[in-house]
Amino acid sequence: MKSIKTSILLVLTVLLLTPAILFAGGKKEEVKNELEIFSWWTAGGEAEGLEAMREIFEAKYPDVEFINATVAGGAGVNAKAVLKTRMQGGDPPDSFQVHAGHELIDTWVVAGKMEPITFIFKENNFLNAYPKDVIDIISYKGEIYSVPVNIHRSNVLWYNKQIFADAGITPPDSLESFFAAAEKLSGKGIIPLALAEAWTNSHLFESVLLGALGPGKYKGLWNGGTAWDDPGVIAAVEAFINILDYVNSDFSALAWEAAAQYVIDGKAAMYIMGDWAEGYFKSKGLTPGKEFGWAPSPGTAGSFLMLSDSFGLPRGAPNRENAIKWLTVCGSKEGQDAFNPKKGSIPSRTDGNKSLYDAYLKSAMDDWTSNTIVPSVMHGAAASEGWMEDYNNIITILIVEKNVDQAVKAFLKAAAKNLK
Amino acid sequence: MYHSRRDYLIAFLIILPSLCAVLIFVYGFIAWSIRTSLSAWEGIIPDFSFVGLRNYIEIFSSYRFQTDLWNTLFFTILFLGLCVLIGLLLSILLDRKVKCEGVFRNIFLFPMAISFVVTGIVWKWIFSPSVGVNAILRAIGLEHLAWGWFTDPAKYLNFHVALIPIVIAASWQLSGYTMALYLAGLRGIPVEVREAARIDGATEFQTYTRVILPMLKPITLSALIVLGHISLKIFDLVYTMTGRGPAFATDVPGINMFETTFRANRYAEGAAMSIVMFFMVALVIIPYLYTSLRKEKQS
């Protein structure tokens, strides 16, 4: 009898404890003086850049404990999934990396998850330091929502200088001259254009779109000003299909770096890729302007197809004051000039110290202040994440089916679905 | 055995906590997913306004999801067939009293212990068209046999040839498992049965086809069920090895669900896909559970 009583008692104790065990660990202890920064910068120059900004922050605010929360994975695919789960679970980091533009606005700001930070821009006099196009991209209903720390350019054509000299060609400035050069190169047994896995196809197509439409009409695609059956779009789809005749056949199996390696090894002559490719070339011991050259992708001279990593202030950030201090560092000239030379990008401010940057980045800084700035779709600036996914799905089919009508119809449908 | 009422009560109390946890975290979330799949939730803020079957109509009419279902069908057939064949063959060979049987058994079983992610990355390198298998074929002069493997977008009657490398990788990983199942089954067949067959004048081949294989039927069924549910919800192997592939040649519902939910923020559509996958798996599992429960009652 006694043993039964004991066992019932035991079971009841376990029962009482179970909920406590289930929900233990979710509770925050007393508020600490911390700053948690969430990003997908885990490797190479990006991680070094973040570290450089962290050093500046820690020199200014030595009593704040800096927590570097990173999740690995190209273009932040995995990090974004983790971030969404955390935000929905009411556990936001103090500040997180997000692509400036629609990825920031449509995913986070419209949902009311972000705090406007216009006051940071006003207090620190950032408003005059940034181009107006950028302020527009990070604003929603008159308020600013993130601090862009860097600018990358998407529409860059990288080429192997030796191959170009041997073939006697110059960087093509239009789609016609691109095809002429490609014909010449493939006659010599060289792959004219390097291409890699799925996302780089979408990346290439946005440059082709911009080249065929020009900056004004390209921007219109994303706000309803330009129809997706515009003759320019049809021309872009046709050109894209033709370009696929001049790329390496194993592209779907390659990571973007492997395609860049084709250009280094002289297997391929050109590569249309964002300017993070320069960082890869340099890491392989190449010097900008010596072994490899660059030009705006065919037909896009005068336009700067931009993407930007930025940091925002989530509502309910546990250490709001520290997050504001962090955002101030992100937006400062000092912070950006520490971060960008390491990351291989240019400051989003127009007053960066040029002597810190290499030949390519200097030319990009000149273009940044003089060109028309247009947002990249593949990198979250031009359209919502849902629309981007539709765009990617269409390109995935287009590279195999090569059907212009089908693609244009699908683009029209996606625009109707996402422009509501 | 005698069970008192009190024994039952204690037993019930002891499993109660885990029962509660299962009810909430398994069945509760299934119900929650069904509700989500009928909602208009798009974007990161939940929106549970009821929209009926709109999301199901949307996914079933999309080219991508249709392709996924065909891919799952062909992948499952090939994968199960290959695993059963290789597993059976290996177990019969091992059962012939080979030397170092234990070593071989471990070698064949070992791939099962590796994570699908590792398998995916390694096989991606092996089948990468410019290196890997193709390089070997070129080196030994069989260049005409080299092809694009998982990058080849060709399809015949909805069958994407790019699935073949994935089937090979998955079968490599799980054939050892079917081998172990069959080996246990073979060991369970008494020697007398074989001897009786021999005395009746059956050849060695006939002994297998007429006597032993029929006795292994229940094992084949278990293997098909276990591998079948892995195959229907496969994600990690394909995601790390090939991703969606050109024109969704290697896309599966799991990848589509992940990308729709976490990349496109279409939570309702993602939930609808998960429910379709849930019913596919249920179709396989429920008859199995039913028969095995019945057997338990009988014994």
XYZ file of C-alpha atoms in Angstrom:
719
model
C 0.000 0.000 0.000
C 2.719 2.359 0.972
C 4.645 1.764 -2.248
C 1.592 2.636 -4.307
C 1.148 5.879 -2.453
C 4.770 6.719 -3.094
C 4.467 5.975 -6.779
C 1.332 8.082 -7.153
C 3.103 10.866 -5.362
C 6.025 10.466 -7.704
C 3.812 10.625 -10.787
C 2.066 13.715 -9.497
C 5.382 15.404 -8.846
C 6.491 14.618 -12.388
C 3.206 15.972 -13.709
C 3.599 19.178 -11.777
C 7.128 19.637 -12.996
C 6.463 18.885 -16.646
C 5.044 22.257 -17.685
C 7.917 23.958 -15.924
C 10.401 21.848 -17.882
C 8.565 22.407 -21.150
C 8.607 26.142 -20.851
C 11.911 26.582 -19.099
C 14.629 28.389 -20.997
C 12.275 30.719 -22.814
C 12.423 33.278 -20.046
C 14.858 36.161 -20.202
C 16.867 36.947 -17.121
C 17.427 40.500 -15.981
C 18.155 43.024 -18.732
C 21.837 43.127 -19.563
C 23.779 45.776 -21.370
C 23.962 43.864 -24.617
C 23.652 44.354 -28.338
C 22.681 41.445 -30.567
C 23.372 41.916 -34.278
C 21.859 39.375 -36.650
C 23.400 38.833 -40.096
C 24.477 36.237 -42.636
C 28.031 37.544 -42.781
C 29.951 34.465 -41.705
C 32.961 34.244 -43.973
C 35.749 36.112 -45.724
C 35.643 39.845 -46.292
C 32.066 40.207 -45.068
C 32.857 38.815 -41.645
C 36.016 40.952 -41.482
C 34.024 44.035 -42.404
C 31.487 43.361 -39.667
C 34.355 42.822 -37.244
C 35.847 46.214 -38.235
C 32.538 47.960 -37.502
C 32.286 46.070 -34.248
C 35.695 47.380 -33.213
C 34.573 50.948 -33.813
C 31.414 50.316 -31.845
C 33.260 48.727 -28.943
C 35.827 51.549 -28.823
C 32.970 54.032 -28.448
C 30.793 52.000 -26.093
C 33.160 49.674 -24.187
C 30.561 48.659 -21.601
C 28.166 47.123 -24.133
C 28.510 43.407 -24.771
C 28.393 42.811 -28.537
C 26.701 39.542 -29.576
C 27.374 38.543 -33.174
C 24.492 36.287 -34.221
C 25.185 34.978 -37.701
C 23.594 32.205 -39.728
C 25.571 30.891 -42.697
C 24.159 30.483 -46.184
C 24.404 32.260 -49.543
C 22.343 35.447 -49.975
C 20.946 34.854 -46.498
C 18.448 32.135 -47.452
C 18.859 30.267 -44.179
C 19.361 33.356 -42.044
C 16.087 34.839 -43.289
C 14.150 31.709 -42.350
C 15.632 31.812 -38.835
C 14.968 35.539 -38.526
C 11.307 35.162 -39.559
C 10.783 32.464 -36.960
C 12.389 34.608 -34.268
C 10.423 37.719 -35.162
C 7.139 35.808 -35.233
C 7.988 34.232 -31.915
C 8.427 37.669 -30.346
C 12.189 37.309 -29.913
C 13.673 39.975 -32.208
C 17.413 40.672 -32.271
C 18.406 44.255 -31.518
C 19.167 44.918 -35.164
C 19.319 42.702 -38.213
C 20.755 42.713 -41.721
C 18.141 43.173 -44.425
C 18.329 44.068 -48.108
C 17.294 47.686 -48.484
C 14.180 48.181 -50.578
C 11.120 46.003 -50.898
C 12.528 43.156 -48.876
C 12.721 45.577 -45.953
C 9.503 47.463 -46.702
C 7.122 44.729 -47.872
C 8.221 42.027 -45.477
C 8.884 43.981 -42.321
C 7.743 47.610 -42.400
C 4.243 47.109 -43.815
C 3.721 44.364 -41.233
C 4.478 46.926 -38.521
C 7.522 45.077 -37.223
C 9.960 47.991 -37.602
C 10.384 51.306 -35.863
C 10.913 54.385 -38.061
C 14.423 55.759 -37.643
C 14.121 59.083 -39.412
C 15.251 60.726 -36.157
C 18.656 58.996 -36.394
C 19.117 60.456 -39.870
C 18.113 63.918 -38.675
C 20.140 63.961 -35.480
C 23.320 62.820 -37.207
C 22.859 64.859 -40.337
C 22.799 61.732 -42.513
C 20.119 63.095 -44.829
C 22.574 65.159 -46.866
C 25.148 62.377 -46.984
C 22.960 59.907 -48.877
C 21.717 60.149 -52.477
C 18.023 60.905 -52.697
C 17.337 57.697 -54.660
C 18.612 55.685 -51.701
C 16.503 57.578 -49.183
C 13.482 56.796 -51.381
C 14.324 53.109 -51.451
C 14.494 52.811 -47.652
C 11.454 55.000 -46.961
C 7.796 54.140 -46.535
C 5.101 56.790 -46.151
C 7.641 59.517 -45.447
C 9.587 57.696 -42.738
C 13.017 56.057 -43.059
C 13.332 52.487 -41.814
C 16.926 51.308 -42.167
C 20.538 52.405 -42.423
C 22.252 51.086 -45.558
C 25.872 50.275 -44.760
C 27.072 49.385 -48.228
C 26.216 49.446 -51.913
C 26.829 46.687 -54.393
C 26.417 47.019 -58.124
C 24.634 44.225 -59.947
C 25.101 45.220 -63.605
C 28.826 44.670 -64.029
C 30.444 42.806 -66.902
C 33.765 41.281 -65.844
C 36.137 40.170 -68.559
C 39.478 38.450 -68.997
C 41.790 41.117 -70.404
C 44.180 38.664 -72.039
C 41.392 36.970 -74.008
C 39.954 40.313 -75.079
C 43.386 41.515 -76.259
C 44.034 38.280 -78.177
C 40.653 38.400 -79.861
C 40.980 42.114 -80.566
C 37.671 43.066 -78.959
C 36.618 45.789 -76.574
C 34.009 45.480 -73.820
C 30.610 45.382 -75.567
C 28.480 48.453 -74.822
C 25.252 47.169 -76.376
C 23.521 43.835 -76.825
C 24.404 43.893 -80.553
C 28.105 44.341 -79.895
C 27.860 41.702 -77.153
C 26.568 39.143 -79.645
C 29.218 40.133 -82.199
C 31.942 39.630 -79.586
C 30.375 36.373 -78.391
C 30.307 35.021 -81.946
C 33.961 35.871 -82.385
C 34.938 34.241 -79.088
C 33.011 31.017 -79.606
C 34.670 30.743 -83.029
C 37.947 30.567 -81.116
C 36.665 27.843 -78.833
C 36.296 30.095 -75.787
C 33.071 30.181 -73.776
C 31.886 33.772 -74.319
C 29.916 34.174 -71.084
C 30.256 32.284 -67.798
C 27.059 31.402 -65.955
C 26.307 29.484 -62.746
C 23.413 28.027 -60.734
C 19.785 29.195 -60.724
C 20.029 32.534 -58.916
C 22.787 33.788 -61.225
C 20.416 33.265 -64.170
C 17.930 35.596 -62.505
C 20.793 37.947 -61.811
C 21.805 37.977 -65.491
C 18.245 38.580 -66.620
C 17.823 41.761 -64.575
C 20.857 43.237 -66.324
C 19.437 42.245 -69.718
C 16.079 43.784 -68.769
C 17.744 47.039 -67.761
C 19.792 47.052 -70.965
C 16.739 46.563 -73.154
C 14.406 48.936 -71.298
C 16.604 51.694 -69.925
C 16.404 52.887 -66.308
C 13.060 54.724 -66.479
C 11.048 51.885 -67.962
C 12.870 49.312 -65.858
C 11.800 51.063 -62.675
C 8.260 51.200 -64.047
C 8.095 47.412 -64.191
C 8.024 47.261 -60.410
C 5.417 49.944 -59.743
C 3.017 49.313 -62.589
C 4.335 52.122 -64.800
C 5.628 49.712 -67.454
C 3.632 46.730 -68.667
C 5.370 43.359 -68.714
C 4.384 42.848 -72.354
C 6.210 46.026 -73.350
C 8.269 45.487 -76.553
C 11.379 46.114 -74.439
C 10.569 43.186 -72.135
C 9.953 40.925 -75.131
C 13.276 42.046 -76.621
C 14.981 41.302 -73.290
C 13.511 37.803 -73.080
C 14.575 37.108 -76.672
C 18.082 38.433 -76.030
C 18.311 36.349 -72.854
C 17.397 33.198 -74.797
C 20.068 34.034 -77.373
C 22.649 34.651 -74.662
C 22.048 31.102 -73.390
C 23.616 29.832 -76.628
C 26.904 31.396 -75.533
C 27.235 30.113 -71.971
C 28.971 27.069 -70.451
C 26.755 23.978 -70.656
C 27.403 22.891 -67.055
C 26.095 26.103 -65.532
C 23.352 24.607 -63.332
C 25.960 22.630 -61.403
C 28.244 25.576 -60.599
C 28.338 27.914 -57.643
C 28.887 31.560 -58.633
C 32.550 31.412 -57.605
C 33.169 28.433 -59.902
C 31.890 30.438 -62.865
C 34.202 33.308 -61.884
C 37.031 30.799 -61.832
C 36.271 30.004 -65.511
C 37.094 33.619 -66.312
C 40.310 33.484 -64.269
C 41.389 30.255 -65.975
C 40.676 31.668 -69.424
C 37.968 29.085 -70.155
C 35.357 31.820 -70.342
C 35.800 35.419 -71.463
C 33.039 37.350 -69.673
C 30.871 37.128 -66.588
C 27.921 39.295 -65.620
C 27.909 39.280 -61.841
C 27.610 41.666 -58.940
C 30.755 43.369 -57.790
C 31.352 40.857 -55.012
C 32.993 38.942 -57.900
C 35.843 41.426 -57.623
C 36.503 40.216 -54.091
C 36.772 36.677 -55.443
C 39.180 37.736 -58.216
C 41.327 39.549 -55.678
C 41.318 36.607 -53.283
C 42.828 34.566 -56.133
C 45.703 37.037 -56.380
C 44.484 39.033 -59.376
C 44.813 42.803 -59.626
C 41.866 44.900 -60.794
C 42.569 46.386 -64.229
C 45.552 44.099 -64.854
C 44.264 40.550 -65.413
C 40.589 41.408 -65.405
C 38.619 44.443 -66.503
C 35.063 45.631 -65.975
C 32.352 47.615 -67.702
C 28.646 48.180 -67.187
C 26.749 45.151 -68.547
C 25.773 45.619 -72.234
C 23.430 48.546 -72.790
C 23.353 49.707 -69.168
C 26.006 52.457 -69.189
C 24.798 55.367 -67.086
C 22.645 53.155 -64.845
C 23.670 51.797 -61.479
C 21.661 48.663 -60.648
C 22.051 48.733 -56.899
C 21.519 46.499 -53.937
C 22.339 47.307 -50.380
C 22.676 45.613 -47.029
C 21.096 47.646 -44.329
C 20.293 47.466 -40.638
C 16.990 48.412 -39.082
C 15.384 48.755 -35.681
C 12.823 46.018 -34.950
C 9.939 46.909 -32.675
C 10.487 45.372 -29.267
C 14.264 45.203 -29.594
C 15.446 44.199 -26.116
C 18.254 46.771 -26.104
C 16.769 49.622 -28.088
C 19.233 52.259 -26.894
C 22.228 50.151 -27.901
C 20.631 49.364 -31.254
C 20.320 53.097 -31.937
C 24.007 53.535 -31.078
C 24.811 50.680 -33.492
C 22.748 52.221 -36.303
C 24.553 55.509 -35.770
C 27.890 53.724 -36.261
C 26.497 51.980 -39.369
C 25.519 55.276 -40.902
C 28.682 57.169 -40.012
C 31.480 57.871 -42.481
C 33.912 56.215 -40.104
C 31.852 53.005 -39.841
C 31.280 52.698 -43.559
C 34.892 53.370 -44.464
C 35.917 50.630 -42.028
C 33.395 48.111 -43.325
C 33.394 48.573 -47.082
C 37.047 48.220 -48.127
C 37.015 44.817 -46.397
C 33.647 43.734 -47.738
C 34.539 44.892 -51.253
C 31.643 47.271 -51.648
C 31.269 51.033 -51.669
C 29.795 53.236 -48.945
C 26.168 54.189 -49.383
C 27.206 57.693 -48.341
C 28.555 59.898 -51.085
C 31.491 61.209 -49.013
C 33.534 58.011 -48.576
C 37.309 58.383 -48.378
C 38.379 57.251 -51.862
C 41.996 56.645 -50.935
C 40.903 53.563 -48.970
C 39.391 51.837 -51.994
C 40.902 49.989 -54.970
C 40.689 50.915 -58.647
C 37.394 49.177 -59.323
C 35.679 50.502 -56.216
C 36.870 54.038 -56.986
C 35.230 53.849 -60.404
C 32.073 52.457 -58.813
C 32.049 55.375 -56.339
C 32.221 57.804 -59.261
C 29.328 56.039 -60.997
C 27.358 55.966 -57.747
C 27.297 59.753 -57.587
C 26.776 60.373 -61.319
C 24.587 57.516 -62.644
C 20.849 56.899 -62.469
C 20.263 54.550 -59.527
C 17.875 51.656 -60.152
C 16.970 48.866 -57.719
C 17.917 45.199 -58.210
C 15.111 42.625 -58.144
C 17.269 39.562 -57.541
C 18.687 41.136 -54.395
C 15.548 42.360 -52.738
C 15.536 46.049 -53.640
C 12.939 46.266 -56.430
C 10.139 43.897 -55.458
C 8.616 41.989 -52.548
C 9.987 38.577 -51.658
C 6.884 36.917 -53.082
C 7.314 38.652 -56.419
C 11.021 37.806 -56.433
C 10.162 34.134 -55.968
C 7.687 34.305 -58.880
C 10.366 36.019 -60.987
C 12.871 33.280 -60.115
C 10.386 30.529 -60.937
C 9.728 32.071 -64.356
C 13.438 32.281 -65.166
C 13.946 28.661 -64.035
C 11.421 27.545 -66.641
C 12.564 30.034 -69.278
C 16.137 28.710 -69.406
C 14.820 25.294 -70.431
C 11.627 25.976 -72.377
C 12.981 29.113 -74.142
C 9.412 30.151 -74.839
C 8.989 33.933 -75.079
C 5.175 33.997 -75.007
C 4.980 31.688 -72.032
C 7.492 33.780 -70.077
C 5.825 37.105 -70.863
C 2.413 35.734 -69.879
C 3.868 34.436 -66.621
C 5.512 37.825 -65.927
C 2.184 39.584 -66.543
C 0.411 37.195 -64.190
C 3.057 37.650 -61.489
C 2.824 41.437 -61.787
C -0.974 41.326 -61.486
C -0.690 39.079 -58.430
C 1.932 41.187 -56.653
C 0.947 44.747 -57.578
C -2.389 44.690 -55.765
C -1.286 -11.506 -16.846
C -3.448 -9.821 -14.264
C -3.798 -6.060 -14.313
C -5.585 -4.328 -11.526
C -7.490 -1.161 -12.102
C -4.881 0.666 -10.050
C -2.086 -0.579 -12.278
C -3.905 0.861 -15.260
C -4.357 4.162 -13.502
C -0.678 4.444 -12.683
C 0.304 3.445 -16.182
C -2.032 6.053 -17.557
C -0.696 8.743 -15.247
C 2.831 7.908 -16.261
C 2.188 8.294 -19.978
C -0.090 11.283 -19.468
C 2.622 13.974 -19.792
C 3.961 12.586 -23.037
C 0.409 12.058 -24.263
C -0.315 15.737 -23.619
C 2.874 16.771 -25.382
C 2.057 14.597 -28.399
C -1.508 15.883 -28.522
C -0.351 19.486 -28.555
C 2.865 19.316 -30.536
C 1.833 16.711 -33.118
C -1.925 16.625 -33.543
C -2.446 20.191 -32.440
C -0.026 21.456 -35.032
C -1.503 19.253 -37.750
C -4.858 20.855 -37.032
C -3.195 24.273 -36.961
C -1.589 23.623 -40.362
C -4.911 22.566 -41.852
C -6.458 25.792 -40.554
C -3.543 27.824 -41.959
C -3.894 26.136 -45.335
C -7.483 27.445 -45.518
C -6.484 31.007 -44.632
C -5.223 34.061 -46.505
C -1.939 34.260 -44.573
C 0.647 35.964 -46.745
C 3.492 37.992 -45.270
C 4.826 37.634 -41.780
C 1.672 38.743 -39.947
C -0.782 35.837 -39.558
C -4.098 36.386 -41.309
C -6.657 33.701 -40.572
C -9.532 34.973 -42.685
C -11.112 31.910 -44.210
C -10.675 31.479 -47.962
C -11.830 27.896 -48.449
C -9.809 25.783 -50.812
C -8.288 28.724 -52.708
C -4.720 27.822 -51.756
C -5.197 24.214 -52.831
C -6.548 25.331 -56.196
C -3.624 27.720 -56.518
C -0.952 25.094 -55.842
C -2.555 22.327 -57.889
C -2.836 24.630 -60.880
C 0.807 25.746 -60.638
C 3.272 24.173 -63.021
C 5.807 23.838 -60.262
C 3.658 21.797 -57.883
C 2.432 19.527 -60.670
C 6.037 18.877 -61.631
C 6.814 18.161 -57.964
C 4.122 15.505 -57.770
C 5.346 13.766 -60.929
C 8.910 13.917 -59.636
C 7.849 12.412 -56.306
C 6.012 9.606 -58.086
C 8.923 8.650 -60.318
C 11.477 9.131 -57.592
C 9.518 6.909 -55.202
C 9.061 4.095 -57.730
C 12.712 4.049 -58.771
C 14.088 4.544 -55.283
C 11.972 1.809 -53.688
C 12.631 -0.596 -56.548
C 16.369 -0.086 -56.436
C 16.596 -0.315 -52.635
C 14.595 -3.546 -52.529
C 16.575 -5.142 -55.370
C 20.017 -4.185 -54.082
C 19.092 -4.928 -50.480
C 17.771 -8.362 -51.391
C 20.767 -9.191 -53.535
C 23.265 -8.134 -50.877
C 21.488 -10.008 -48.115
C 21.310 -13.222 -50.164
C 25.000 -12.955 -50.943
C 25.866 -12.298 -47.302
C 23.675 -15.168 -46.214
C 25.852 -17.598 -48.219
C 28.271 -17.779 -45.272
C 30.920 -15.490 -46.771
C 34.127 -14.803 -44.885
C 34.207 -11.585 -42.835
C 30.464 -11.285 -43.089
C 30.427 -8.814 -40.216
C 32.802 -6.470 -42.021
C 30.749 -6.443 -45.212
C 27.533 -6.053 -43.296
C 28.908 -2.946 -41.603
C 30.255 -1.523 -44.833
C 26.874 -1.859 -46.527
C 24.997 -0.518 -43.552
C 27.351 2.354 -42.877
C 25.940 4.912 -45.382
C 22.708 4.882 -43.402
C 24.495 6.465 -40.474
C 25.509 9.496 -42.548
C 23.356 12.583 -42.701
C 21.484 13.202 -45.952
C 23.162 16.599 -46.127
C 26.610 15.026 -46.332
C 25.433 12.497 -48.912
C 23.886 15.276 -50.966
C 27.048 17.359 -51.112
C 29.339 14.433 -51.923
C 27.097 13.094 -54.689
C 26.743 16.584 -56.081
C 30.503 16.592 -56.643
C 30.468 13.060 -58.030
C 27.842 13.863 -60.651
C 28.927 17.414 -61.402
C 29.152 17.374 -65.216
C 32.576 18.959 -65.683
C 34.295 16.857 -63.005
C 33.348 13.635 -61.252
C 31.964 10.687 -63.168
C 32.164 12.457 -66.507
C 35.874 13.128 -66.033
C 36.453 9.419 -65.400
C 34.414 8.469 -68.455
C 36.427 10.872 -70.595
C 39.702 9.607 -69.190
C 38.935 6.005 -70.118
C 37.650 6.901 -73.571
C 33.927 6.453 -72.938
C 33.210 10.089 -73.661
C 29.933 9.339 -75.437
C 28.525 8.063 -72.122
C 29.107 11.402 -70.374
C 25.964 13.460 -69.967
C 24.646 16.360 -67.898
C 23.404 14.187 -64.997
C 21.331 16.349 -62.650
C 21.740 19.405 -64.866
C 20.038 17.750 -67.842
C 16.544 19.235 -68.230
C 15.313 16.519 -70.620
C 12.072 14.763 -69.742
C 10.150 11.855 -71.178
C 6.424 11.769 -70.407
C 6.871 13.833 -67.229
C 9.897 11.826 -66.136
C 12.926 14.069 -65.635
C 16.186 12.230 -66.313
C 17.872 14.558 -63.811
C 16.219 12.498 -61.064
C 18.427 9.499 -61.857
C 21.518 10.777 -59.989
C 19.355 11.543 -56.951
C 17.837 8.070 -57.036
C 21.343 6.624 -57.133
C 22.464 8.716 -54.157
C 19.377 7.899 -52.096
C 19.591 4.189 -52.903
C 23.267 4.144 -52.027
C 22.328 5.494 -48.641
C 19.392 3.243 -47.822
C 20.011 -0.077 -49.621
C 22.033 -1.163 -46.605
C 18.946 -0.702 -44.484
C 16.844 -3.039 -46.648
C 19.778 -5.438 -46.664
C 19.724 -5.559 -42.862
C 15.966 -6.152 -42.847
C 16.209 -8.973 -45.382
C 19.190 -10.517 -43.633
C 17.195 -10.708 -40.411
C 14.365 -12.266 -42.377
C 16.608 -14.826 -44.027
C 18.108 -15.783 -40.687
C 14.605 -16.328 -39.391
C 13.863 -18.998 -41.990
C 14.622 -22.401 -40.451
C 17.243 -24.570 -42.159
C 14.699 -27.382 -42.271
C 12.626 -25.478 -44.792
C 15.529 -25.197 -47.199
C 16.496 -28.791 -46.664
C 12.959 -29.946 -47.294
C 12.934 -28.025 -50.562
C 16.202 -29.601 -51.594
C 14.961 -33.090 -50.783
C 11.904 -32.379 -52.912
C 14.315 -31.807 -55.776
C 14.202 -28.014 -56.020
C 17.254 -26.359 -57.562
C 18.993 -23.618 -55.588
C 17.318 -20.976 -57.767
C 13.892 -22.548 -57.280
C 14.446 -22.681 -53.544
C 14.770 -18.924 -53.559
C 11.985 -18.047 -55.986
C 9.427 -20.568 -54.756
C 10.170 -20.884 -51.054
C 12.312 -18.177 -49.561
C 11.158 -15.045 -51.379
C 7.463 -15.689 -50.625
C 8.388 -16.038 -46.975
C 10.088 -12.625 -47.081
C 6.955 -10.811 -48.253
C 6.122 -9.178 -44.900
C 9.675 -7.816 -44.751
C 9.340 -6.301 -48.198
C 6.147 -4.635 -47.049
C 7.823 -3.078 -43.986
C 10.758 -1.914 -46.093
C 8.442 -0.318 -48.644
C 6.494 1.488 -45.937
C 9.533 2.858 -44.142
C 11.356 3.887 -47.318
C 8.127 5.095 -48.908
C 7.475 7.691 -46.247
C 11.099 8.858 -46.420
C 10.791 9.204 -50.162
C 7.499 11.109 -50.080
C 8.803 13.785 -47.759
C 12.428 13.887 -48.924
C 13.970 17.349 -48.656
C 17.526 17.563 -47.321
C 19.181 15.229 -49.831
C 17.685 16.964 -52.851
C 18.070 20.448 -51.414
C 21.803 20.056 -50.832
C 22.485 17.982 -53.946
C 20.650 19.783 -56.733
C 18.049 22.184 -55.384
C 15.062 22.749 -57.645
C 17.033 22.049 -60.821
C 16.532 23.574 -64.289
C 12.804 23.971 -64.983
C 12.162 22.185 -61.650
C 13.698 18.968 -63.002
C 14.592 17.868 -59.480
C 12.095 19.847 -57.449
C 10.092 17.991 -54.782
C 7.140 19.158 -52.649
C 9.394 19.615 -49.618
C 11.613 22.165 -51.376
C 8.654 23.952 -52.875
C 7.009 24.156 -49.456
C 10.148 25.561 -47.802
C 10.726 28.168 -50.494
C 7.084 29.188 -50.731
C 6.834 29.622 -46.978
C 10.161 31.133 -46.018
C 11.295 32.851 -49.188
C 8.049 34.056 -50.713
C 6.297 34.506 -47.322
C 3.216 32.651 -48.602
C 2.460 30.811 -45.402
C -1.020 29.639 -46.398
C 0.168 28.109 -49.660
C 3.109 26.482 -47.885
C 0.724 24.992 -45.311
C -1.486 23.672 -48.116
C 1.529 21.893 -49.595
C 2.418 20.418 -46.223
C -1.114 19.073 -45.867
C -0.957 17.470 -49.326
C 2.320 15.829 -48.284
C 0.734 14.772 -44.999
C -2.074 12.980 -46.828
C 0.376 11.307 -49.210
C 2.311 9.903 -46.266
C -0.894 8.984 -44.428
C -1.990 6.999 -47.464
C 1.084 4.838 -47.027
C 1.273 4.664 -43.238
C -2.330 4.144 -42.160
C -2.920 0.768 -43.899
C 0.376 -0.387 -42.421
C -0.526 0.698 -38.900
C -3.922 -0.893 -39.313
C -2.525 -4.294 -40.288
C 0.202 -4.274 -37.674
C -2.262 -3.320 -34.923
C -4.520 -6.137 -36.001
C -1.643 -8.562 -35.856
C -0.781 -7.373 -32.364
C -4.325 -8.042 -31.192
C -4.273 -11.508 -32.701
C -1.091 -12.431 -30.894
